[in-house]
Amino acid sequence: MAASSVDLPASFERHLRAENKSARTVQTYLEAVTQLAAFLQARGVDLAAARREDLEAFLAGLLARWKPATAANRYRALRVFYAWLEDEGEIPDDPMRKMKPPAVPEQPAPVLSEELLRRLLATCAGKDFDARRDRALILLLLDTGGRRAELAGMRVGDLDFEYGVVLVLGKGGRERALPFGNKTGKALDQYLRARARHPHADLEWFWIGRKGRVTASGIAQILRRRGREAGMEHLHAHLFRHTFAHLWLRQGGGETDLMRLAGWKSRAMLQRYGASVADERAREAHRRLSPGDWL
């Protein structure tokens, strides 16, 4: 059967799932392939027949409309796709083998300020169920750098107060322990006591609400609402991950320890957060040494 007559994206998806890629990774890769397929269709070319110039034109179009990071993200996904096609014998040669990724200007990771964090915690300083839950959630995100999906998958039995850790399933189904501090432990304990009196207390899932389990999208809604109350639009869980890494490095935490805590395999993310800390250190030095202040 000719490669053009089969559903290559569907086969690619089965390959990714067989490799135990995370749901988010699968979604990201398939989005890139789907976008490329639509672009190629307008040129009268199918995925297996695409040449280097077709792929370069696709990426150039992305760069004209989106940020370089978006084009780089699509490039990485398509590199995996075309390497897979060649390995499977669907194409004779990988058209992306000699292509270079789009240049992405280095940008420090955005982090939450101490003032905003205090305002955010002030929005859930009450003693009602929602306040106890949301405060525990915010502190756990900040204190562990855990991903939204990891925290959404927590069960009651995953929390261990004796060792001060919560067990989560990270990318690729890898289990890891997220340590938390005393203040976060206190907030978690307060939430658990409130949770014990909740109508859905019998659920195994750790985070619950009026309709039952709080999913990853539910966590996103909680954060957006609390963010608006604190005066910040579009608050999302990954900002806490950024902030956790930034504060860890700023306070002298080890890079190897941070990689293990954050669940990173590559040092690329360290470089990004290192730039954020370096920028802050440079600003503090300028406040001390400002040439203009000498006059």
GROMACS .gro file of C-alpha atoms in nm:
model
  295
    1MET     CA    1   0.000   0.000   0.000
    2ALA     CA    2   0.138   0.344  -0.090
    3ALA     CA    3   0.234   0.569   0.197
    4SER     CA    4  -0.005   0.840   0.073
    5SER     CA    5  -0.307   0.607   0.109
    6VAL     CA    6  -0.255   0.532   0.479
    7ASP     CA    7  -0.325   0.744   0.783
    8LEU     CA    8   0.031   0.829   0.885
    9PRO     CA    9  -0.066   1.061   1.174
   10ALA     CA   10  -0.275   0.782   1.329
   11SER     CA   11   0.016   0.536   1.298
   12PHE     CA   12   0.250   0.799   1.444
   13GLU     CA   13   0.015   0.846   1.738
   14ARG     CA   14   0.014   0.471   1.806
   15HIS     CA   15   0.395   0.477   1.795
   16LEU     CA   16   0.413   0.762   2.047
   17ARG     CA   17   0.173   0.591   2.283
   18ALA     CA   18   0.368   0.266   2.256
   19GLU     CA   19   0.675   0.464   2.368
   20ASN     CA   20   0.474   0.583   2.671
   21LYS     CA   21   0.493   0.949   2.575
   22SER     CA   22   0.286   1.179   2.793
   23ALA     CA   23  -0.059   1.282   2.673
   24ARG     CA   24   0.063   1.641   2.637
   25THR     CA   25   0.361   1.535   2.425
   26VAL     CA   26   0.139   1.325   2.199
   27GLN     CA   27  -0.101   1.617   2.159
   28THR     CA   28   0.182   1.860   2.078
   29TYR     CA   29   0.340   1.631   1.818
   30LEU     CA   30   0.008   1.556   1.649
   31GLU     CA   31  -0.082   1.926   1.638
   32ALA     CA   32   0.241   1.993   1.448
   33VAL     CA   33   0.177   1.707   1.202
   34THR     CA   34  -0.185   1.816   1.149
   35GLN     CA   35  -0.081   2.177   1.082
   36LEU     CA   36   0.183   2.065   0.837
   37ALA     CA   37  -0.060   1.830   0.658
   38ALA     CA   38  -0.304   2.119   0.605
   39PHE     CA   39  -0.024   2.340   0.474
   40LEU     CA   40   0.100   2.072   0.237
   41GLN     CA   41  -0.249   1.992   0.110
   42ALA     CA   42  -0.278   2.349  -0.017
   43ARG     CA   43   0.046   2.289  -0.212
   44GLY     CA   44  -0.076   1.956  -0.350
   45VAL     CA   45   0.179   1.756  -0.149
   46ASP     CA   46   0.121   1.478   0.105
   47LEU     CA   47   0.320   1.423   0.422
   48ALA     CA   48   0.536   1.143   0.287
   49ALA     CA   49   0.626   1.338  -0.027
   50ALA     CA   50   0.726   1.662   0.147
   51ARG     CA   51   1.067   1.801   0.056
   52ARG     CA   52   1.299   2.021   0.256
   53GLU     CA   53   1.177   2.334   0.076
   54ASP     CA   54   0.815   2.249   0.171
   55LEU     CA   55   0.909   2.217   0.537
   56GLU     CA   56   1.115   2.536   0.531
   57ALA     CA   57   0.820   2.724   0.379
   58PHE     CA   58   0.593   2.586   0.652
   59LEU     CA   59   0.829   2.701   0.928
   60ALA     CA   60   0.876   3.040   0.761
   61GLY     CA   61   0.500   3.086   0.767
   62LEU     CA   62   0.490   3.005   1.137
   63LEU     CA   63   0.770   3.254   1.208
   64ALA     CA   64   0.574   3.523   1.025
   65ARG     CA   65   0.265   3.470   1.242
   66TRP     CA   66   0.385   3.335   1.575
   67LYS     CA   67   0.671   3.363   1.822
   68PRO     CA   68   0.999   3.185   1.735
   69ALA     CA   69   0.941   2.948   2.029
   70THR     CA   70   0.622   2.820   1.861
   71ALA     CA   71   0.805   2.751   1.534
   72ALA     CA   72   1.087   2.579   1.726
   73ASN     CA   73   0.830   2.363   1.906
   74ARG     CA   74   0.678   2.255   1.573
   75TYR     CA   75   1.025   2.191   1.430
   76ARG     CA   76   1.113   1.953   1.715
   77ALA     CA   77   0.789   1.760   1.672
   78LEU     CA   78   0.833   1.727   1.298
   79ARG     CA   79   1.193   1.611   1.338
   80VAL     CA   80   1.060   1.320   1.543
   81PHE     CA   81   0.784   1.252   1.289
   82TYR     CA   82   1.011   1.240   0.983
   83ALA     CA   83   1.279   1.038   1.160
   84TRP     CA   84   1.004   0.788   1.244
   85LEU     CA   85   0.883   0.781   0.883
   86GLU     CA   86   1.234   0.701   0.760
   87ASP     CA   87   1.288   0.439   1.028
   88GLU     CA   88   0.958   0.274   0.935
   89GLY     CA   89   1.052   0.267   0.566
   90GLU     CA   90   0.767   0.500   0.467
   91ILE     CA   91   1.011   0.745   0.306
   92PRO     CA   92   1.358   0.682   0.158
   93ASP     CA   93   1.525   0.981   0.327
   94ASP     CA   94   1.446   1.219   0.612
   95PRO     CA   95   1.399   1.566   0.452
   96MET     CA   96   1.474   1.735   0.786
   97ARG     CA   97   1.807   1.565   0.851
   98LYS     CA   98   2.016   1.867   0.756
   99MET     CA   99   1.768   2.136   0.863
  100LYS     CA  100   1.850   2.361   1.155
  101PRO     CA  101   1.594   2.470   1.415
  102PRO     CA  102   1.459   2.825   1.413
  103ALA     CA  103   1.667   3.057   1.630
  104VAL     CA  104   1.488   3.139   1.954
  105PRO     CA  105   1.607   3.451   2.138
  106GLU     CA  106   1.689   3.374   2.500
  107GLN     CA  107   1.414   3.502   2.726
  108PRO     CA  108   1.414   3.470   3.105
  109ALA     CA  109   1.128   3.258   3.230
  110PRO     CA  110   0.845   3.473   3.373
  111VAL     CA  111   0.814   3.442   3.751
  112LEU     CA  112   0.564   3.555   4.013
  113SER     CA  113   0.670   3.840   4.239
  114GLU     CA  114   0.665   3.810   4.617
  115GLU     CA  115   0.402   4.084   4.634
  116LEU     CA  116   0.171   3.902   4.395
  117LEU     CA  117   0.217   3.574   4.583
  118ARG     CA  118   0.116   3.743   4.907
  119ARG     CA  119  -0.192   3.894   4.742
  120LEU     CA  120  -0.277   3.557   4.594
  121LEU     CA  121  -0.258   3.379   4.929
  122ALA     CA  122  -0.464   3.660   5.084
  123THR     CA  123  -0.752   3.574   4.850
  124CYS     CA  124  -0.781   3.232   5.016
  125ALA     CA  125  -0.704   3.321   5.377
  126GLY     CA  126  -1.050   3.220   5.503
  127LYS     CA  127  -1.156   2.903   5.683
  128ASP     CA  128  -1.421   2.778   5.440
  129PHE     CA  129  -1.360   2.468   5.228
  130ASP     CA  130  -1.270   2.647   4.905
  131ALA     CA  131  -1.023   2.875   5.083
  132ARG     CA  132  -0.851   2.582   5.257
  133ARG     CA  133  -0.830   2.384   4.933
  134ASP     CA  134  -0.708   2.670   4.717
  135ARG     CA  135  -0.444   2.783   4.966
  136ALA     CA  136  -0.309   2.428   4.993
  137LEU     CA  137  -0.305   2.397   4.614
  138ILE     CA  138  -0.122   2.727   4.560
  139LEU     CA  139   0.139   2.653   4.825
  140LEU     CA  140   0.197   2.302   4.693
  141LEU     CA  141   0.249   2.435   4.340
  142LEU     CA  142   0.492   2.697   4.465
  143ASP     CA  143   0.677   2.470   4.708
  144THR     CA  144   0.726   2.173   4.476
  145GLY     CA  145   0.724   2.307   4.121
  146GLY     CA  146   0.489   2.021   4.035
  147ARG     CA  147   0.312   2.015   3.702
  148ARG     CA  148  -0.062   2.079   3.691
  149ALA     CA  149  -0.135   1.730   3.554
  150GLU     CA  150   0.079   1.573   3.828
  151LEU     CA  151  -0.111   1.747   4.106
  152ALA     CA  152  -0.447   1.678   3.939
  153GLY     CA  153  -0.365   1.306   3.948
  154MET     CA  154  -0.295   1.301   4.323
  155ARG     CA  155  -0.483   1.060   4.545
  156VAL     CA  156  -0.528   1.092   4.920
  157GLY     CA  157  -0.286   0.806   4.982
  158ASP     CA  158  -0.010   0.983   4.786
  159LEU     CA  159   0.052   1.230   5.067
  160ASP     CA  160   0.313   1.133   5.327
  161PHE     CA  161   0.342   1.374   5.620
  162GLU     CA  162   0.609   1.164   5.792
  163TYR     CA  163   0.856   1.220   5.511
  164GLY     CA  164   0.707   1.549   5.392
  165VAL     CA  165   0.654   1.436   5.033
  166VAL     CA  166   0.375   1.372   4.787
  167LEU     CA  167   0.410   1.101   4.523
  168VAL     CA  168   0.308   1.197   4.170
  169LEU     CA  169   0.324   1.043   3.825
  170GLY     CA  170   0.533   1.259   3.595
  171LYS     CA  171   0.591   1.248   3.221
  172GLY     CA  172   0.621   0.900   3.080
  173GLY     CA  173   0.449   0.753   3.385
  174ARG     CA  174   0.760   0.801   3.599
  175GLU     CA  175   0.683   0.826   3.970
  176ARG     CA  176   0.866   1.090   4.169
  177ALA     CA  177   0.845   1.231   4.520
  178LEU     CA  178   0.787   1.604   4.563
  179PRO     CA  179   0.912   1.734   4.900
  180PHE     CA  180   0.719   2.015   5.068
  181GLY     CA  181   0.796   2.245   5.361
  182ASN     CA  182   0.628   2.298   5.698
  183LYS     CA  183   0.395   2.582   5.594
  184THR     CA  184   0.272   2.384   5.296
  185GLY     CA  185   0.231   2.080   5.521
  186LYS     CA  186   0.016   2.286   5.758
  187ALA     CA  187  -0.203   2.407   5.469
  188LEU     CA  188  -0.241   2.050   5.341
  189ASP     CA  189  -0.339   1.931   5.687
  190GLN     CA  190  -0.601   2.207   5.718
  191TYR     CA  191  -0.742   2.114   5.378
  192LEU     CA  192  -0.758   1.743   5.469
  193ARG     CA  193  -0.957   1.820   5.784
  194ALA     CA  194  -1.199   2.032   5.582
  195ARG     CA  195  -1.209   1.764   5.313
  196ALA     CA  196  -1.312   1.499   5.566
  197ARG     CA  197  -1.641   1.688   5.615
  198HIS     CA  198  -1.707   1.735   5.243
  199PRO     CA  199  -1.992   1.546   5.065
  200HIS     CA  200  -1.733   1.393   4.827
  201ALA     CA  201  -1.488   1.295   5.100
  202ASP     CA  202  -1.511   0.928   4.998
  203LEU     CA  203  -1.342   0.992   4.660
  204GLU     CA  204  -0.986   0.869   4.625
  205TRP     CA  205  -0.878   1.184   4.442
  206PHE     CA  206  -0.702   1.438   4.661
  207TRP     CA  207  -0.852   1.755   4.516
  208ILE     CA  208  -1.231   1.771   4.525
  209GLY     CA  209  -1.500   2.031   4.479
  210ARG     CA  210  -1.873   2.082   4.449
  211LYS     CA  211  -1.904   1.844   4.151
  212GLY     CA  212  -1.655   1.585   4.273
  213ARG     CA  213  -1.298   1.542   4.151
  214VAL     CA  214  -1.105   1.857   4.055
  215THR     CA  215  -0.938   1.777   3.721
  216ALA     CA  216  -0.645   1.954   3.556
  217SER     CA  217  -0.887   2.193   3.386
  218GLY     CA  218  -1.052   2.249   3.724
  219ILE     CA  219  -0.717   2.348   3.872
  220ALA     CA  220  -0.670   2.591   3.583
  221GLN     CA  221  -1.009   2.748   3.659
  222ILE     CA  222  -0.925   2.783   4.031
  223LEU     CA  223  -0.597   2.958   3.949
  224ARG     CA  224  -0.755   3.194   3.698
  225ARG     CA  225  -1.022   3.291   3.949
  226ARG     CA  226  -0.776   3.346   4.234
  227GLY     CA  227  -0.545   3.533   3.998
  228ARG     CA  228  -0.820   3.775   3.898
  229GLU     CA  229  -0.904   3.831   4.266
  230ALA     CA  230  -0.536   3.914   4.327
  231GLY     CA  231  -0.525   4.152   4.029
  232MET     CA  232  -0.357   3.924   3.775
  233GLU     CA  233  -0.516   3.797   3.456
  234HIS     CA  234  -0.426   3.460   3.304
  235LEU     CA  235  -0.257   3.306   3.609
  236HIS     CA  236  -0.162   2.947   3.527
  237ALA     CA  237   0.012   2.659   3.702
  238HIS     CA  238   0.334   2.671   3.500
  239LEU     CA  239   0.414   3.014   3.642
  240PHE     CA  240   0.451   2.848   3.982
  241ARG     CA  241   0.693   2.597   3.829
  242HIS     CA  242   0.894   2.886   3.684
  243THR     CA  243   0.892   3.062   4.020
  244PHE     CA  244   0.994   2.750   4.212
  245ALA     CA  245   1.298   2.697   3.989
  246HIS     CA  246   1.391   3.066   3.995
  247LEU     CA  247   1.377   3.090   4.374
  248TRP     CA  248   1.565   2.763   4.416
  249LEU     CA  249   1.856   2.887   4.205
  250ARG     CA  250   1.847   3.238   4.351
  251GLN     CA  251   1.886   3.097   4.701
  252GLY     CA  252   2.184   2.885   4.599
  253GLY     CA  253   2.008   2.552   4.542
  254GLY     CA  254   2.203   2.292   4.346
  255GLU     CA  255   2.131   2.245   3.977
  256THR     CA  256   2.143   1.864   3.994
  257ASP     CA  257   1.895   1.866   4.283
  258LEU     CA  258   1.666   2.101   4.089
  259MET     CA  259   1.671   1.873   3.785
  260ARG     CA  260   1.563   1.578   3.998
  261LEU     CA  261   1.295   1.777   4.180
  262ALA     CA  262   1.156   1.924   3.858
  263GLY     CA  263   1.173   1.596   3.667
  264TRP     CA  264   1.394   1.734   3.388
  265LYS     CA  265   1.616   1.512   3.174
  266SER     CA  266   1.782   1.797   2.986
  267ARG     CA  267   1.985   2.087   3.122
  268ALA     CA  268   1.825   2.323   2.868
  269MET     CA  269   1.564   2.439   3.120
  270LEU     CA  270   1.835   2.513   3.374
  271GLN     CA  271   1.991   2.758   3.132
  272ARG     CA  272   1.662   2.941   3.095
  273TYR     CA  273   1.604   2.973   3.467
  274GLY     CA  274   1.970   3.055   3.520
  275ALA     CA  275   1.924   3.353   3.287
  276SER     CA  276   1.631   3.472   3.497
  277VAL     CA  277   1.840   3.460   3.814
  278ALA     CA  278   2.137   3.627   3.642
  279ASP     CA  279   1.915   3.914   3.525
  280GLU     CA  280   1.787   3.969   3.877
  281ARG     CA  281   2.140   3.957   4.017
  282ALA     CA  282   2.251   4.217   3.760
  283ARG     CA  283   1.964   4.450   3.854
  284GLU     CA  284   2.051   4.423   4.222
  285ALA     CA  285   2.416   4.499   4.142
  286HIS     CA  286   2.314   4.804   3.942
  287ARG     CA  287   2.110   4.939   4.232
  288ARG     CA  288   2.427   4.922   4.444
  289LEU     CA  289   2.668   5.046   4.178
  290SER     CA  290   2.457   5.278   3.959
  291PRO     CA  291   2.698   5.515   3.775
  292GLY     CA  292   2.428   5.779   3.765
  293ASP     CA  293   2.406   5.780   4.143
  294TRP     CA  294   2.775   5.870   4.170
  295LEU     CA  295   2.706   6.218   4.037
   0.00000   0.00000   0.00000
